[in-house]
CSV table of C-alpha atoms in Angstrom, one decimal:
chain,number,residue,atom,x,y,z
A,1,MET,CA,169.5,230.9,189.6
A,2,LYS,CA,171.4,227.6,190.3
A,3,LYS,CA,173.0,226.3,193.4
A,4,ASN,CA,175.4,223.4,193.8
A,5,VAL,CA,175.1,221.2,196.9
A,6,TYR,CA,177.8,218.6,197.7
A,7,LYS,CA,176.4,215.6,199.6
A,8,LEU,CA,177.4,212.0,200.0
A,9,PHE,CA,174.9,209.2,199.7
A,10,TRP,CA,176.1,205.6,199.5
A,11,ALA,CA,174.6,203.5,196.7
A,12,TRP,CA,172.5,201.5,199.2
A,13,GLN,CA,170.9,204.7,200.4
A,14,PHE,CA,169.1,205.6,197.2
A,15,GLU,CA,165.7,205.7,199.0
A,16,GLN,CA,167.0,208.2,201.5
A,17,GLU,CA,168.5,210.2,198.6
A,18,GLU,CA,165.1,210.3,196.9
A,19,GLN,CA,163.5,211.5,200.1
A,20,TRP,CA,166.1,214.2,200.5
A,21,LEU,CA,165.6,215.4,196.9
A,22,LYS,CA,161.8,215.6,197.5
A,23,GLN,CA,162.4,217.6,200.7
A,24,CYS,CA,164.7,220.0,198.7
A,25,SER,CA,161.9,220.2,196.0
A,26,SER,CA,159.3,221.2,198.6
A,27,LYS,CA,161.7,224.1,199.6
A,28,GLY,CA,161.8,225.3,196.0
A,29,MET,CA,165.1,223.6,195.0
A,30,GLN,CA,164.6,221.5,191.9
A,31,LEU,CA,167.3,219.1,190.8
A,32,CYS,CA,168.5,220.0,187.3
A,33,ASP,CA,171.9,218.1,187.1
A,34,VAL,CA,173.9,215.5,189.1
A,35,GLY,CA,177.6,214.7,189.3
A,36,PHE,CA,179.8,212.8,191.6
A,37,LEU,CA,178.8,214.0,195.1
A,38,ARG,CA,177.3,217.1,193.4
A,39,TYR,CA,173.7,218.1,193.0
A,40,THR,CA,172.8,221.2,191.0
A,41,PHE,CA,169.4,222.8,191.8
A,42,GLU,CA,167.3,225.5,190.2
A,43,LEU,CA,166.1,227.8,192.9
A,44,ASP,CA,162.7,229.4,193.4
A,45,ASN,CA,160.8,226.9,191.2
A,46,PRO,CA,157.5,226.4,193.0
A,47,GLU,CA,156.7,223.0,191.3
A,48,VAL,CA,157.2,220.0,193.7
A,49,TYR,CA,158.6,216.8,192.3
A,50,ASN,CA,158.9,213.2,193.3
A,51,TYR,CA,162.4,211.9,192.6
A,52,LYS,CA,163.5,208.3,191.8
A,53,VAL,CA,167.0,207.0,191.5
A,54,GLU,CA,167.7,203.7,189.6
A,55,LEU,CA,170.7,201.6,188.6
A,56,LEU,CA,170.2,200.6,185.0
A,57,ASN,CA,171.2,197.3,183.5
A,58,TYR,CA,173.3,199.2,180.9
A,59,TRP,CA,174.8,202.6,180.4
A,60,PRO,CA,172.2,205.3,179.7
A,61,THR,CA,173.5,205.8,176.2
A,62,GLN,CA,173.0,202.2,175.2
A,63,ALA,CA,169.9,201.4,173.1
A,64,GLU,CA,168.2,199.3,175.8
A,65,SER,CA,168.5,202.0,178.4
A,66,GLU,CA,167.5,204.7,176.0
A,67,ALA,CA,164.3,202.8,175.2
A,68,TYR,CA,163.6,202.4,178.9
A,69,ILE,CA,164.2,206.1,179.6
A,70,ARG,CA,161.8,207.0,176.8
A,71,PHE,CA,159.2,204.7,178.3
A,72,VAL,CA,159.6,206.3,181.8
A,73,GLU,CA,159.4,209.8,180.2
A,74,GLU,CA,156.1,208.8,178.5
A,75,THR,CA,154.6,208.6,182.0
A,76,GLY,CA,155.2,212.3,182.5
A,77,ALA,CA,158.6,211.9,184.3
A,78,GLU,CA,161.9,213.3,183.0
A,79,MET,CA,165.4,212.1,183.4
A,80,VAL,CA,167.4,214.8,185.2
A,81,GLY,CA,170.8,213.3,184.8
A,82,SER,CA,173.0,210.3,185.4
A,83,ILE,CA,176.2,209.2,187.1
A,84,MET,CA,177.5,206.2,185.3
A,85,ARG,CA,174.6,203.7,185.3
A,86,TRP,CA,172.7,205.5,188.0
A,87,VAL,CA,169.9,207.7,186.6
A,88,TYR,CA,167.8,210.3,188.3
A,89,PHE,CA,164.1,210.8,187.3
A,90,ARG,CA,161.6,213.4,188.5
A,91,LYS,CA,157.9,213.8,188.0
A,92,PRO,CA,155.7,216.6,189.2
A,93,THR,CA,153.6,215.6,192.2
A,94,ARG,CA,150.5,217.2,190.5
A,95,LEU,CA,150.7,214.4,188.0
A,96,GLY,CA,150.1,211.7,190.6
A,97,SER,CA,152.3,209.1,192.3
A,98,PHE,CA,155.6,208.1,190.8
A,99,ASP,CA,157.2,204.7,191.3
A,100,LEU,CA,159.6,203.0,189.0
A,101,PHE,CA,158.9,199.6,190.5
A,102,SER,CA,155.3,198.4,190.3
A,103,ASP,CA,155.8,195.3,192.6
A,104,ASN,CA,158.1,193.7,195.0
A,105,GLU,CA,159.6,191.5,192.3
A,106,SER,CA,160.8,194.5,190.3
A,107,LYS,CA,162.2,196.1,193.5
A,108,ILE,CA,164.1,192.8,194.2
A,109,LYS,CA,165.5,192.8,190.7
A,110,HIS,CA,166.8,196.4,191.2
A,111,LEU,CA,168.4,195.4,194.5
A,112,ASN,CA,170.0,192.4,192.7
A,113,ARG,CA,171.5,194.8,190.2
A,114,VAL,CA,173.0,196.9,193.0
A,115,LEU,CA,174.3,193.7,194.7
A,116,ALA,CA,175.9,192.6,191.4
A,117,LEU,CA,177.8,195.9,191.3
A,118,PHE,CA,179.1,195.7,194.9
A,119,VAL,CA,179.8,192.0,195.6
A,120,PRO,CA,182.8,191.9,193.2
A,121,LEU,CA,184.1,195.1,194.7
A,122,PHE,CA,183.8,193.7,198.2
A,123,VAL,CA,185.7,190.5,197.2
A,124,MET,CA,188.4,192.6,195.4
A,125,GLU,CA,188.9,194.9,198.4
A,126,LEU,CA,189.0,191.9,200.8
A,127,VAL,CA,191.6,190.0,198.7
A,128,LEU,CA,193.7,193.1,198.1
A,129,GLY,CA,193.5,194.1,201.8
A,130,LEU,CA,194.5,190.6,203.0
A,131,MET,CA,197.4,190.4,200.5
A,132,ASN,CA,198.8,193.8,201.5
A,133,VAL,CA,198.4,193.2,205.2
A,134,SER,CA,200.4,190.0,204.9
A,135,ILE,CA,203.4,191.7,203.3
A,136,ASP,CA,206.0,192.8,205.8
A,137,ARG,CA,206.3,196.4,204.8
A,138,THR,CA,204.7,199.4,206.5
A,139,MET,CA,203.3,200.9,203.3
A,140,ASN,CA,201.7,197.7,202.2
A,141,ARG,CA,200.1,197.2,205.6
A,142,MET,CA,198.7,200.7,205.5
A,143,VAL,CA,197.2,200.1,202.1
A,144,GLY,CA,195.9,196.7,203.3
A,145,VAL,CA,194.2,198.3,206.3
A,146,LEU,CA,192.7,200.9,204.0
A,147,ALA,CA,191.4,198.3,201.5
A,148,LEU,CA,190.0,196.2,204.4
A,149,SER,CA,188.2,199.3,205.7
A,150,VAL,CA,186.7,200.1,202.3
A,151,GLY,CA,185.8,196.4,202.1
A,152,ALA,CA,184.0,196.6,205.5
A,153,LEU,CA,182.1,199.6,204.3
A,154,ILE,CA,181.0,197.9,201.1
A,155,GLY,CA,180.2,194.8,203.2
A,156,TYR,CA,177.9,196.9,205.4
A,157,GLY,CA,176.2,198.2,202.3
A,158,ILE,CA,175.7,194.6,201.0
A,159,TYR,CA,174.2,193.7,204.4
A,160,LYS,CA,171.7,196.6,204.1
A,161,ILE,CA,170.7,195.6,200.6
A,162,LEU,CA,170.4,191.9,201.5
A,163,SER,CA,168.2,192.9,204.5
A,164,LYS,CA,166.0,195.0,202.3
A,165,ARG,CA,165.8,192.2,199.7
A,166,SER,CA,164.9,189.7,202.4
A,167,GLN,CA,162.1,191.9,203.7
A,168,LEU,CA,160.7,192.3,200.2
A,169,LYS,CA,160.9,188.6,199.6
A,170,LYS,CA,158.9,187.9,202.8
A,171,GLU,CA,156.3,190.5,201.7
A,172,HIS,CA,156.2,188.9,198.2
A,173,VAL,CA,155.4,185.5,199.7
A,174,VAL,CA,152.7,187.0,201.9
A,175,PHE,CA,151.0,188.6,199.0
A,176,GLU,CA,151.0,185.5,196.7
């Protein structure tokens, strides 16, 4: 039996999303498909999985990404699904630990990919918001306020990612 759950995680919350998916797994709900705000679970599967979410450099159907996905699957993991460049992997806990990033440097590279996705969106929302707010029409001002609000949310996400990256860089220096 399958069940759809609709839940929102922001892109900078991928670690919380992984934890939530593991908690669902421990309750017998195994992720079998993903969509925009939608998680499809198989129910009553006693296997417990660790889940990882990663933003790839390229779309999952491109050769470089396909090779990477095959490499991850050779470790005993499987790709459950994808949303644009975000891919969802799972690996049974009985097969041992599961981490896509072996060191802080690879974690930092992943965070840099996430930043590269959001910084242009932030700038675009900021520019569009300021342009629309400056126009002397009610509709434009409302659109401008909305764009600035979205920009502020994206800016918060960028701040969270930069904080995490800074923490990893400090740890990286300590371990060198």
